[in-house]
Short mmCIF file of N, CA and C in Angstrom, two decimals:
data_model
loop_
_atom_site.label_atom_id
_atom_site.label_comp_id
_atom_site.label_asym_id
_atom_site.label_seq_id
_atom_site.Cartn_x
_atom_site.Cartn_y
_atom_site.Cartn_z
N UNK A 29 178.11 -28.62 36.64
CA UNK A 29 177.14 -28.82 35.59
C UNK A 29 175.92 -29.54 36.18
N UNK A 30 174.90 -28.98 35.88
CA UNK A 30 173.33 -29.64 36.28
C UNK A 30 173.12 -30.66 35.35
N UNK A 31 172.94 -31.68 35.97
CA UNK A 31 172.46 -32.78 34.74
C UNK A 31 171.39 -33.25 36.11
N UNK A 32 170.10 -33.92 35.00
CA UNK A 32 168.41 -34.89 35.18
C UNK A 32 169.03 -35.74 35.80
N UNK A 33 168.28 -36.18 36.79
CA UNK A 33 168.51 -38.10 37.84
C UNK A 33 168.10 -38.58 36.14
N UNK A 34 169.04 -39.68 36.19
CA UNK A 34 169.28 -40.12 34.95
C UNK A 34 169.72 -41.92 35.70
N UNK A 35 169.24 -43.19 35.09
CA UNK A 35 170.32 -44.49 35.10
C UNK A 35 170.48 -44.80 34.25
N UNK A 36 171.88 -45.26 33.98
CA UNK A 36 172.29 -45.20 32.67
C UNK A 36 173.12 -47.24 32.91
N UNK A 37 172.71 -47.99 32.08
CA UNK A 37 173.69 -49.19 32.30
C UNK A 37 174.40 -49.16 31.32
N UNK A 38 175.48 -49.90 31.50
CA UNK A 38 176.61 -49.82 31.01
C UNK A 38 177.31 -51.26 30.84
N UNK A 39 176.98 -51.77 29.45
CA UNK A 39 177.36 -53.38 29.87
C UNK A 39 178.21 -53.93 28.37
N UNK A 40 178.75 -55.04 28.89
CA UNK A 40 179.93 -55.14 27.83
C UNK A 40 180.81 -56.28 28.32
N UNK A 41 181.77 -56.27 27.48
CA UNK A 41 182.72 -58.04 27.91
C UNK A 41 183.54 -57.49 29.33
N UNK A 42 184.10 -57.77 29.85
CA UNK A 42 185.25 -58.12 30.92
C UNK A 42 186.41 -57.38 30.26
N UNK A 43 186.62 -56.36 31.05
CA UNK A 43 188.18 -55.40 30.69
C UNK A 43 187.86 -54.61 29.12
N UNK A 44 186.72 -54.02 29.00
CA UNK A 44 186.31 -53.11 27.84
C UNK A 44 186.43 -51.78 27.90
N UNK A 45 186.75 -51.18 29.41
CA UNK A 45 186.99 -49.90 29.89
C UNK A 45 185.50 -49.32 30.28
N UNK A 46 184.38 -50.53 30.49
CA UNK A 46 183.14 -49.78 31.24
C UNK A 46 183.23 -49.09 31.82
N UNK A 47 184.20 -49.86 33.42
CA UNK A 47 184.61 -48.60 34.64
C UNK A 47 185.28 -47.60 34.30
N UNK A 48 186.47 -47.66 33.54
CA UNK A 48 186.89 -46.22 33.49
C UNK A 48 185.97 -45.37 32.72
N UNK A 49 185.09 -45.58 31.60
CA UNK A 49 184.47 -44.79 31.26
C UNK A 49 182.86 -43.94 31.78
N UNK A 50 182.88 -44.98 33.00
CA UNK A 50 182.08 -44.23 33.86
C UNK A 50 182.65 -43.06 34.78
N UNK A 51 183.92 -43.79 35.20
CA UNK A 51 184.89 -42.63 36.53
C UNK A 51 185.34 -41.47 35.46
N UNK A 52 185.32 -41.76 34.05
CA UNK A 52 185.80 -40.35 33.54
C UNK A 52 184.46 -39.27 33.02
N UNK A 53 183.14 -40.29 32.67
CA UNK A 53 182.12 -39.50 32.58
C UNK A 53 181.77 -38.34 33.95
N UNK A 54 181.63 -39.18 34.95
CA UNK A 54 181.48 -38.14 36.07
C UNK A 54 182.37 -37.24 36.36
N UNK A 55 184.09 -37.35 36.37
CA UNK A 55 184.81 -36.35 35.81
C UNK A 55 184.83 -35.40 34.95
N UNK A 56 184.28 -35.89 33.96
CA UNK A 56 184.00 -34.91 32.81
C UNK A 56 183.13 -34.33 33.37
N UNK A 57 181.94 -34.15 34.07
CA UNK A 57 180.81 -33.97 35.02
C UNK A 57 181.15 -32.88 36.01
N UNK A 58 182.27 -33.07 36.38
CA UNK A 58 182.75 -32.74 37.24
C UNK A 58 181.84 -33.32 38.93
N UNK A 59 181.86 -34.82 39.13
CA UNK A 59 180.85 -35.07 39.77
C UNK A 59 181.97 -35.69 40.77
N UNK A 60 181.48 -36.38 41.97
CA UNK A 60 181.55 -37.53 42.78
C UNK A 60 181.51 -38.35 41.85
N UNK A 61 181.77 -39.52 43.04
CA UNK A 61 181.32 -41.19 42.73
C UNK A 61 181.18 -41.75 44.18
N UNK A 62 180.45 -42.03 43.97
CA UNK A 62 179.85 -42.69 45.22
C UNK A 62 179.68 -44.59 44.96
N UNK A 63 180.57 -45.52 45.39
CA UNK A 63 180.36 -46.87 44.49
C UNK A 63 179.63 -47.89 45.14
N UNK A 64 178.89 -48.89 44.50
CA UNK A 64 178.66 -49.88 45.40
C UNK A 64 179.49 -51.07 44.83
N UNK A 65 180.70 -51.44 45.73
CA UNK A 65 181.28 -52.59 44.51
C UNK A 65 181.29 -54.40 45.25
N UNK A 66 181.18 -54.90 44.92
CA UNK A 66 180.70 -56.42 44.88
C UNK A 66 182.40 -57.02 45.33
N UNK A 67 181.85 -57.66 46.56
CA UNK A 67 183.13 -58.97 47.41
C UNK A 67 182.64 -59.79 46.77
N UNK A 68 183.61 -61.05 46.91
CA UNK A 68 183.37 -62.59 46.41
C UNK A 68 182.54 -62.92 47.19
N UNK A 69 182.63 -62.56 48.45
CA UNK A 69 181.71 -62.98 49.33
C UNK A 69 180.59 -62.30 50.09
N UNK A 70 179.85 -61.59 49.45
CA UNK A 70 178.52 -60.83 49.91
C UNK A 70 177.77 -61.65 49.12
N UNK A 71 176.85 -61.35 50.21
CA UNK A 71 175.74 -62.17 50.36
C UNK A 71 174.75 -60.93 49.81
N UNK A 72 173.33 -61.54 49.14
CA UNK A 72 172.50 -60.47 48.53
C UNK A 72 171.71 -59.31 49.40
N UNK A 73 171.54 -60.00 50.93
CA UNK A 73 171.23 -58.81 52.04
C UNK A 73 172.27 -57.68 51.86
N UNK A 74 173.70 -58.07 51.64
CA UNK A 74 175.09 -56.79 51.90
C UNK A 74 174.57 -56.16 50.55
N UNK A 75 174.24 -56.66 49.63
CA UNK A 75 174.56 -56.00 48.49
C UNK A 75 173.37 -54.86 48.32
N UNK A 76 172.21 -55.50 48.78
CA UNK A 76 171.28 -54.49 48.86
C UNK A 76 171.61 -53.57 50.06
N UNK A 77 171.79 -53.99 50.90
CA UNK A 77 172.40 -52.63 51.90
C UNK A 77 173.17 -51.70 51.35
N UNK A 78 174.44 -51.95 50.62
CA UNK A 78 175.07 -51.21 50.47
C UNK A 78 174.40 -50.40 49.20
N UNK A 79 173.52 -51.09 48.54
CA UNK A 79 172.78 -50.06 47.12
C UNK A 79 171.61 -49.24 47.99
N UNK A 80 171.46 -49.43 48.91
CA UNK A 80 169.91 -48.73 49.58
C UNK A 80 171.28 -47.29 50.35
N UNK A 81 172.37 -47.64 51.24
CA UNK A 81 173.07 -46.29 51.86
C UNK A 81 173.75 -45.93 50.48
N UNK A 82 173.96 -46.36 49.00
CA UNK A 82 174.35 -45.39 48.20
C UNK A 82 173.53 -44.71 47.77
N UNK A 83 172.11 -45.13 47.76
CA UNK A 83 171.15 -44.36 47.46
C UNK A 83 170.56 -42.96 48.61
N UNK A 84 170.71 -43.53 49.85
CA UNK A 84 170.86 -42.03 50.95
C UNK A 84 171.58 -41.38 51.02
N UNK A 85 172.81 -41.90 50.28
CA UNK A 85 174.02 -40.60 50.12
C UNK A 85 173.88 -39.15 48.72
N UNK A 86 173.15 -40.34 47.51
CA UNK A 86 173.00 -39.31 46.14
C UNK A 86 171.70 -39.01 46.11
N UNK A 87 170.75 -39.47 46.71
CA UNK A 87 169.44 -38.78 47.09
C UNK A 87 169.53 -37.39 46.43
N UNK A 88 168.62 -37.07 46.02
CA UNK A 88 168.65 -35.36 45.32
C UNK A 88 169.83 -34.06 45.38
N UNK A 89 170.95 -35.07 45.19
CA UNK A 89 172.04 -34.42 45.00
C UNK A 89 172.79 -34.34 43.49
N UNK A 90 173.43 -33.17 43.49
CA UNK A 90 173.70 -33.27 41.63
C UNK A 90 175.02 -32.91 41.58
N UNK A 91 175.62 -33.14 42.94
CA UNK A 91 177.16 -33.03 42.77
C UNK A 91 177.96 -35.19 42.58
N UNK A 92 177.01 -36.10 43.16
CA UNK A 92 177.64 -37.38 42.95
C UNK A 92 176.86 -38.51 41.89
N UNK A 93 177.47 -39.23 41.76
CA UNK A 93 177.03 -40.23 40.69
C UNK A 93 177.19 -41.55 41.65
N UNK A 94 176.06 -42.27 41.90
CA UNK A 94 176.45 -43.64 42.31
C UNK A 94 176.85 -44.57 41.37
N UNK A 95 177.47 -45.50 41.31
CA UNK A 95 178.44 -46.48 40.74
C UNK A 95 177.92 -47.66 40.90
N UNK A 96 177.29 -48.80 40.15
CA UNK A 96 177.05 -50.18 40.87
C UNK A 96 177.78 -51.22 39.84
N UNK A 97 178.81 -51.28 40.60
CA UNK A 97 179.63 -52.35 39.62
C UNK A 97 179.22 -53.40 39.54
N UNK A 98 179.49 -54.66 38.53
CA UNK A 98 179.31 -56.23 39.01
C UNK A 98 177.26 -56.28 39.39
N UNK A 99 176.99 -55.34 38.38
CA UNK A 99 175.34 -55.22 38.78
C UNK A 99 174.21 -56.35 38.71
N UNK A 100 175.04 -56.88 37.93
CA UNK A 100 174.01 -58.24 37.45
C UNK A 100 173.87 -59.38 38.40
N UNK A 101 174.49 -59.03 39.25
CA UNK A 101 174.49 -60.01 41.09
C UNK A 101 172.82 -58.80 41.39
N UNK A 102 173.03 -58.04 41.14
CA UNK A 102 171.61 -57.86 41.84
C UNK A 102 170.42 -57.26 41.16
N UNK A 103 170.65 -57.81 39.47
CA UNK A 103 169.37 -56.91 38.66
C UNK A 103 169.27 -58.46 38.20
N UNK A 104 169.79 -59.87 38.63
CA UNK A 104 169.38 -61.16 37.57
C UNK A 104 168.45 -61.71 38.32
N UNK A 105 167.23 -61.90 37.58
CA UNK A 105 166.29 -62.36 38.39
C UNK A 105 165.79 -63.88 37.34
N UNK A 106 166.66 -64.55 36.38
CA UNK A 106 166.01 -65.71 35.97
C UNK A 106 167.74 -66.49 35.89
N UNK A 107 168.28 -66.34 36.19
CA UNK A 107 169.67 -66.87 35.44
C UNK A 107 170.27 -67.53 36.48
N UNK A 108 172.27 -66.97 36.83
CA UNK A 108 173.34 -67.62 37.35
C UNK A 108 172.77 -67.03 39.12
N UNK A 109 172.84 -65.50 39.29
CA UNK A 109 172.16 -65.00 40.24
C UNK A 109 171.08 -64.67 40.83
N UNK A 110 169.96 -65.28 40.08
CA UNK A 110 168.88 -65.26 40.36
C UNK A 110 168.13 -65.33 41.80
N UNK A 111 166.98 -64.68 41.62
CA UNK A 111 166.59 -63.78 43.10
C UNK A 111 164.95 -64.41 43.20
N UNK A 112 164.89 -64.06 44.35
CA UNK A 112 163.13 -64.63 44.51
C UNK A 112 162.31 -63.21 43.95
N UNK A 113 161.13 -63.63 43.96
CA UNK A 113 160.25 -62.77 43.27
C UNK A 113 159.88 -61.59 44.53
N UNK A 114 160.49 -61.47 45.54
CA UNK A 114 160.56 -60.59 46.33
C UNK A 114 161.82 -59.32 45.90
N UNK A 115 162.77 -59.84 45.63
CA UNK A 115 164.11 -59.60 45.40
C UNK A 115 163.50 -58.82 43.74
N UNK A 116 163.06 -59.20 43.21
CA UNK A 116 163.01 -58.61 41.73
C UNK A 116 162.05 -57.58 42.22
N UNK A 117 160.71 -57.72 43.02
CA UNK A 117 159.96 -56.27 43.19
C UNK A 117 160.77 -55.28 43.92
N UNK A 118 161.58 -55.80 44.69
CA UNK A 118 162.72 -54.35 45.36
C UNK A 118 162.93 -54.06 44.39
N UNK A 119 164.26 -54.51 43.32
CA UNK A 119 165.27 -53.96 42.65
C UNK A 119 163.94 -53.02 41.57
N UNK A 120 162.97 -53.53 41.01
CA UNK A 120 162.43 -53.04 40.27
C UNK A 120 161.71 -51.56 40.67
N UNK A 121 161.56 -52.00 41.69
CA UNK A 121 161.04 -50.31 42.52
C UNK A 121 161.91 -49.06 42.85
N UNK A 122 163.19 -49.89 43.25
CA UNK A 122 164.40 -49.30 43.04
C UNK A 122 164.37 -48.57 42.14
N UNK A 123 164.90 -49.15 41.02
CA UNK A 123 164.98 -48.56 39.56
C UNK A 123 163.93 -47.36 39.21
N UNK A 124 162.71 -47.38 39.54
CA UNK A 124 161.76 -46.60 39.15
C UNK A 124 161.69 -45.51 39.70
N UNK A 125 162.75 -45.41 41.17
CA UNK A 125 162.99 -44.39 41.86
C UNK A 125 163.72 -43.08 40.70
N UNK A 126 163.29 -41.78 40.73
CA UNK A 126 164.36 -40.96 40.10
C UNK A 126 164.76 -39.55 40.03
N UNK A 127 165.04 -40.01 41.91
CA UNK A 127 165.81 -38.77 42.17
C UNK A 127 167.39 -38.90 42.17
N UNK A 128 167.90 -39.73 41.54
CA UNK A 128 169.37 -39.54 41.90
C UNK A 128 169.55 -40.26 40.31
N UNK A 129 171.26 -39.97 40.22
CA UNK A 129 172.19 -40.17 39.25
C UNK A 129 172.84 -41.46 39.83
N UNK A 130 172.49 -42.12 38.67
CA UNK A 130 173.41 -44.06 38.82
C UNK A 130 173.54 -44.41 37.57
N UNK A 131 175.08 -44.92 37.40
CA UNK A 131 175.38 -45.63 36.44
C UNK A 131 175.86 -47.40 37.05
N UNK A 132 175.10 -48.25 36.32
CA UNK A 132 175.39 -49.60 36.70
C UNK A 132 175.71 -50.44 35.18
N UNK A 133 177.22 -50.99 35.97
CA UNK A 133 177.99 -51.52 34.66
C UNK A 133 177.86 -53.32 34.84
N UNK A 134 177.27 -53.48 33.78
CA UNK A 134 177.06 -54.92 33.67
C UNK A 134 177.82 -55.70 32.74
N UNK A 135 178.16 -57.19 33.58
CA UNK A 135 179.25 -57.61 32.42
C UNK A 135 178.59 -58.62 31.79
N UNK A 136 176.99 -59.15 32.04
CA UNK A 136 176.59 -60.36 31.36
C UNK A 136 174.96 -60.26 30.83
N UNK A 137 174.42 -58.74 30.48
CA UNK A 137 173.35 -58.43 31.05
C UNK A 137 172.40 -59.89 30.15
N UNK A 138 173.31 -60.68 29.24
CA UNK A 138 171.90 -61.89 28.54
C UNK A 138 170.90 -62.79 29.97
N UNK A 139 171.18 -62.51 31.40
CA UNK A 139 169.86 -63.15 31.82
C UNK A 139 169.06 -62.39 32.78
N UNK A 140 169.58 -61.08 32.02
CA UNK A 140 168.32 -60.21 32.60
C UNK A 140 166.94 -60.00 31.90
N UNK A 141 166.09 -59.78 32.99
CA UNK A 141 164.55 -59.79 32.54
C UNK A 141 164.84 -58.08 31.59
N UNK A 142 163.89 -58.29 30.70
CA UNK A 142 163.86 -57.17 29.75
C UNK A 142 163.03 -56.01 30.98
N UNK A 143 161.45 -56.69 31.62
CA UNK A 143 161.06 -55.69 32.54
C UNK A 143 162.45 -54.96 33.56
N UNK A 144 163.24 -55.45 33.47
CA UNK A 144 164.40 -54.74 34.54
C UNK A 144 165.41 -53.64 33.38
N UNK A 145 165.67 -54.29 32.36
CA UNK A 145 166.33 -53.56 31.27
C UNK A 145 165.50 -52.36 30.91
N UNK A 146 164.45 -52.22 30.76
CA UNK A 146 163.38 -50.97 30.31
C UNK A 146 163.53 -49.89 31.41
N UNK A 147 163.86 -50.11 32.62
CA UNK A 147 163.82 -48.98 33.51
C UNK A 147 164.91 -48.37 33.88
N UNK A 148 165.89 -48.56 32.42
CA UNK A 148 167.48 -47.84 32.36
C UNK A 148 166.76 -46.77 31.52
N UNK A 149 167.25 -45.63 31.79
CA UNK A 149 167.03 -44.32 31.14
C UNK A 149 167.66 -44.98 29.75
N UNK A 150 169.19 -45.02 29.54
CA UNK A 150 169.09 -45.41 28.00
C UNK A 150 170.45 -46.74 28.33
N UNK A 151 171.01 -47.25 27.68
CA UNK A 151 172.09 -48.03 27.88
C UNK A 151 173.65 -47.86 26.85
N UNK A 152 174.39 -48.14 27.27
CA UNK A 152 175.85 -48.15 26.22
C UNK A 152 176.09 -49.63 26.35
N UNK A 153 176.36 -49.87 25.18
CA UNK A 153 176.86 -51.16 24.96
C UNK A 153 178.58 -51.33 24.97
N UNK A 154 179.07 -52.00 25.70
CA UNK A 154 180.97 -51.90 25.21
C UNK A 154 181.16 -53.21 24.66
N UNK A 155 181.88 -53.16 22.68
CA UNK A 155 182.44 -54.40 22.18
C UNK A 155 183.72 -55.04 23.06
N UNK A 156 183.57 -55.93 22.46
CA UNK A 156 185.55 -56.48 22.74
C UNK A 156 186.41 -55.84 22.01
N UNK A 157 187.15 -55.25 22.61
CA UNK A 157 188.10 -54.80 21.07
C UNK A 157 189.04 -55.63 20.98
N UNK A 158 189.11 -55.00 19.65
CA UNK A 158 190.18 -56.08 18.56
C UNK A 158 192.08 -55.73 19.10
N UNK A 159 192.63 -56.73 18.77
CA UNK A 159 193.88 -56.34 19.11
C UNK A 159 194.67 -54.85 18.47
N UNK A 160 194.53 -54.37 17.83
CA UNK A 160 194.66 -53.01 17.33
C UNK A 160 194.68 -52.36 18.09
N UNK A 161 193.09 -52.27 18.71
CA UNK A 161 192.91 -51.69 19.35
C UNK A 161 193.33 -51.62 20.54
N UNK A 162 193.54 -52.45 21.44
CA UNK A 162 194.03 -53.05 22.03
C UNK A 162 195.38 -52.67 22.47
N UNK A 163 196.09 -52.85 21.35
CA UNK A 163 197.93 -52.27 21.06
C UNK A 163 197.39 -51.05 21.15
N UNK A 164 196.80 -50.29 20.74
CA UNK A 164 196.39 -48.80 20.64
C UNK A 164 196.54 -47.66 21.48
N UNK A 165 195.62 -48.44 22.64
CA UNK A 165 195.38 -48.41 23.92
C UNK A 165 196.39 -48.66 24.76
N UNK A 166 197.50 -49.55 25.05
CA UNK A 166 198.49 -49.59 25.62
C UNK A 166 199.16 -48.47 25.29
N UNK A 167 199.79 -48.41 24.20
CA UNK A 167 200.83 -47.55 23.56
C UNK A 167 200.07 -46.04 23.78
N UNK A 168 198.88 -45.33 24.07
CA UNK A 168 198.65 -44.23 24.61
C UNK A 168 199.20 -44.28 26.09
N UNK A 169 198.73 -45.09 27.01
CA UNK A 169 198.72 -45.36 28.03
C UNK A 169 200.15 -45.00 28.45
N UNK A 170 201.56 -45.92 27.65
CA UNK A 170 202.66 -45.77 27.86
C UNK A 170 202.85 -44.16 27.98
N UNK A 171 202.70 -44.24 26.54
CA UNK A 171 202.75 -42.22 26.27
C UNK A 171 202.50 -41.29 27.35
N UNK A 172 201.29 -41.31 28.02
CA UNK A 172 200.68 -40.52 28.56
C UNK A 172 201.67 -40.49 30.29
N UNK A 173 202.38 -41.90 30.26
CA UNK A 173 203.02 -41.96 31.34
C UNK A 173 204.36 -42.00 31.24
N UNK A 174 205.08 -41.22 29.83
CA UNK A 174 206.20 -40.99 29.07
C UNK A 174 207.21 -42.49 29.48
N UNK A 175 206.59 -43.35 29.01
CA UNK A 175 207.35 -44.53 29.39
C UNK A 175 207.36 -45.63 27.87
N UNK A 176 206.96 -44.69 27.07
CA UNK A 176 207.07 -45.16 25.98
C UNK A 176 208.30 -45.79 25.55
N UNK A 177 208.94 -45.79 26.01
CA UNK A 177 210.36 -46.63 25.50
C UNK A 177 210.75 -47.36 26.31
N UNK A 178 209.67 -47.85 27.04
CA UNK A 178 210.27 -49.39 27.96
C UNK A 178 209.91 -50.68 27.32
N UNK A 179 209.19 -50.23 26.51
CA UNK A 179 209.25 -51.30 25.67
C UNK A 179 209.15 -51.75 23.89
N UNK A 180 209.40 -52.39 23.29
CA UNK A 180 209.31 -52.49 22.10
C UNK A 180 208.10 -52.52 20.91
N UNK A 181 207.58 -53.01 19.96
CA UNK A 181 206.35 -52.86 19.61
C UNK A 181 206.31 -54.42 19.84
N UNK A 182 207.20 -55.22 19.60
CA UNK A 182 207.08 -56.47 19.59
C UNK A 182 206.97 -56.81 20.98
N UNK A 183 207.02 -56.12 22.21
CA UNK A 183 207.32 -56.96 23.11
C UNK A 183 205.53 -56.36 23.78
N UNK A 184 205.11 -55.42 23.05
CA UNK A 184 203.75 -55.20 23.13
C UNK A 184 202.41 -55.92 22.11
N UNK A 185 203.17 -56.60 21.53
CA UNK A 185 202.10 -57.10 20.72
C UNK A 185 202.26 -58.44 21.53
N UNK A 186 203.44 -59.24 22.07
CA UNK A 186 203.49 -60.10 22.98
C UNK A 186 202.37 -60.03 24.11
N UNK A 187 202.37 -58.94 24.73
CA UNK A 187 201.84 -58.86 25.94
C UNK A 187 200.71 -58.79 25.54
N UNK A 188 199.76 -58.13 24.52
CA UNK A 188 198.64 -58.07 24.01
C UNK A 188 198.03 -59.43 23.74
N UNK A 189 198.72 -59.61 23.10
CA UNK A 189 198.77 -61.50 22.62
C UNK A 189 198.16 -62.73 23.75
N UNK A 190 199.25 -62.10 24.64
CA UNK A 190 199.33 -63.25 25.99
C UNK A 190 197.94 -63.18 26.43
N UNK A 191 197.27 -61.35 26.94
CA UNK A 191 196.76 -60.97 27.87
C UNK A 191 195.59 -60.80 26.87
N UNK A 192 194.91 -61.34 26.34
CA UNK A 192 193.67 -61.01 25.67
C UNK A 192 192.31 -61.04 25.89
N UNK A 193 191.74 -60.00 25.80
CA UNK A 193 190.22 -60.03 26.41
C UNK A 193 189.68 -60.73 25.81
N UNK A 194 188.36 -61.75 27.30
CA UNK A 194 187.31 -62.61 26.95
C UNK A 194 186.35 -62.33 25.95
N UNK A 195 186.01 -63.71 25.40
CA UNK A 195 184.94 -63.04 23.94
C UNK A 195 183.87 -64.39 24.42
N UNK A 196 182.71 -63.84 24.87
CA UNK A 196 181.67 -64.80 24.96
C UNK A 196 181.12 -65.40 23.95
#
């Protein structure tokens, strides 16, 4: 399928299914993924390296999708990661580039500059979901891996319980 150089962000709480719903968009795509994903310990030179060779790899290609996980290490230019005003004219020039397909999933985008937010083609927002949902989601999961009877409903509403996603 032909799809437009398109960036699309993708931002939301911690464990909302951003990533998988990017690795299944490009599937659905029938695309690559090409990722750039974030160590504890890279430093902002690695991180731009590695976003500048994902960008020579999807360069005017319409078979891969680059990936930039953990993006807000290198689109925060007033906040926790904040960058010199050198660092914000890259990323921003970056962005304005648009020959290639990138989706970048952000988990905190409140201290990003809006000038950096405007040069996403469009954005998805992901809620927290509610425990329902939550149970929902497991209990497909089981299904789908016919293991539905390893456990109880109670011993899944336990684990739901225990294991509950962050709510900022």
């Amino acid at each position: 399928m032909n799809i437009p150089d398109i960036i699309i962000a993708v931002d939301g709480y911690s464990s909302t299914g951003k990533s998988t719903f990017a690795r299944s968009l490009a599937k659905h795509l029938n695309k690559s993924i090409v990722a750039v994903n974030s160590q504890s310990d890279d430093e902002d030179n690695d991180r731009r390296s590695c976003l500048a060779a994902c960008a020579k790899v999807i360069e005017g290609r319409n078979d891969v999708i680059g990936l930039v996980d953990e993006a807000e290490t290198l689109l925060d230019n007033q906040g926790r990661y904040a960058q010199n005003s050198h660092d914000k004219a890259w990323i921003n020039m970056f962005l304005e580039q648009t020959n290639r397909k990138m989706i970048w999933i952000i988990n905190d985008k409140e201290d990003l500059h809006s000038a950096i937010l405007r040069r996403f083609s469009f954005s998805v927002k992901f809620e927290n979901l509610s425990s329902e949902q939550r149970t929902n989601t497991f209990k497909k999961i089981l299904k789908r891996y016919n293991s539905s009877r390893l456990l109880t409903n109670d011993q899944i509403e336990k684990i739901i319980n225990r294991f509950d996603t962050e709510i900022y």
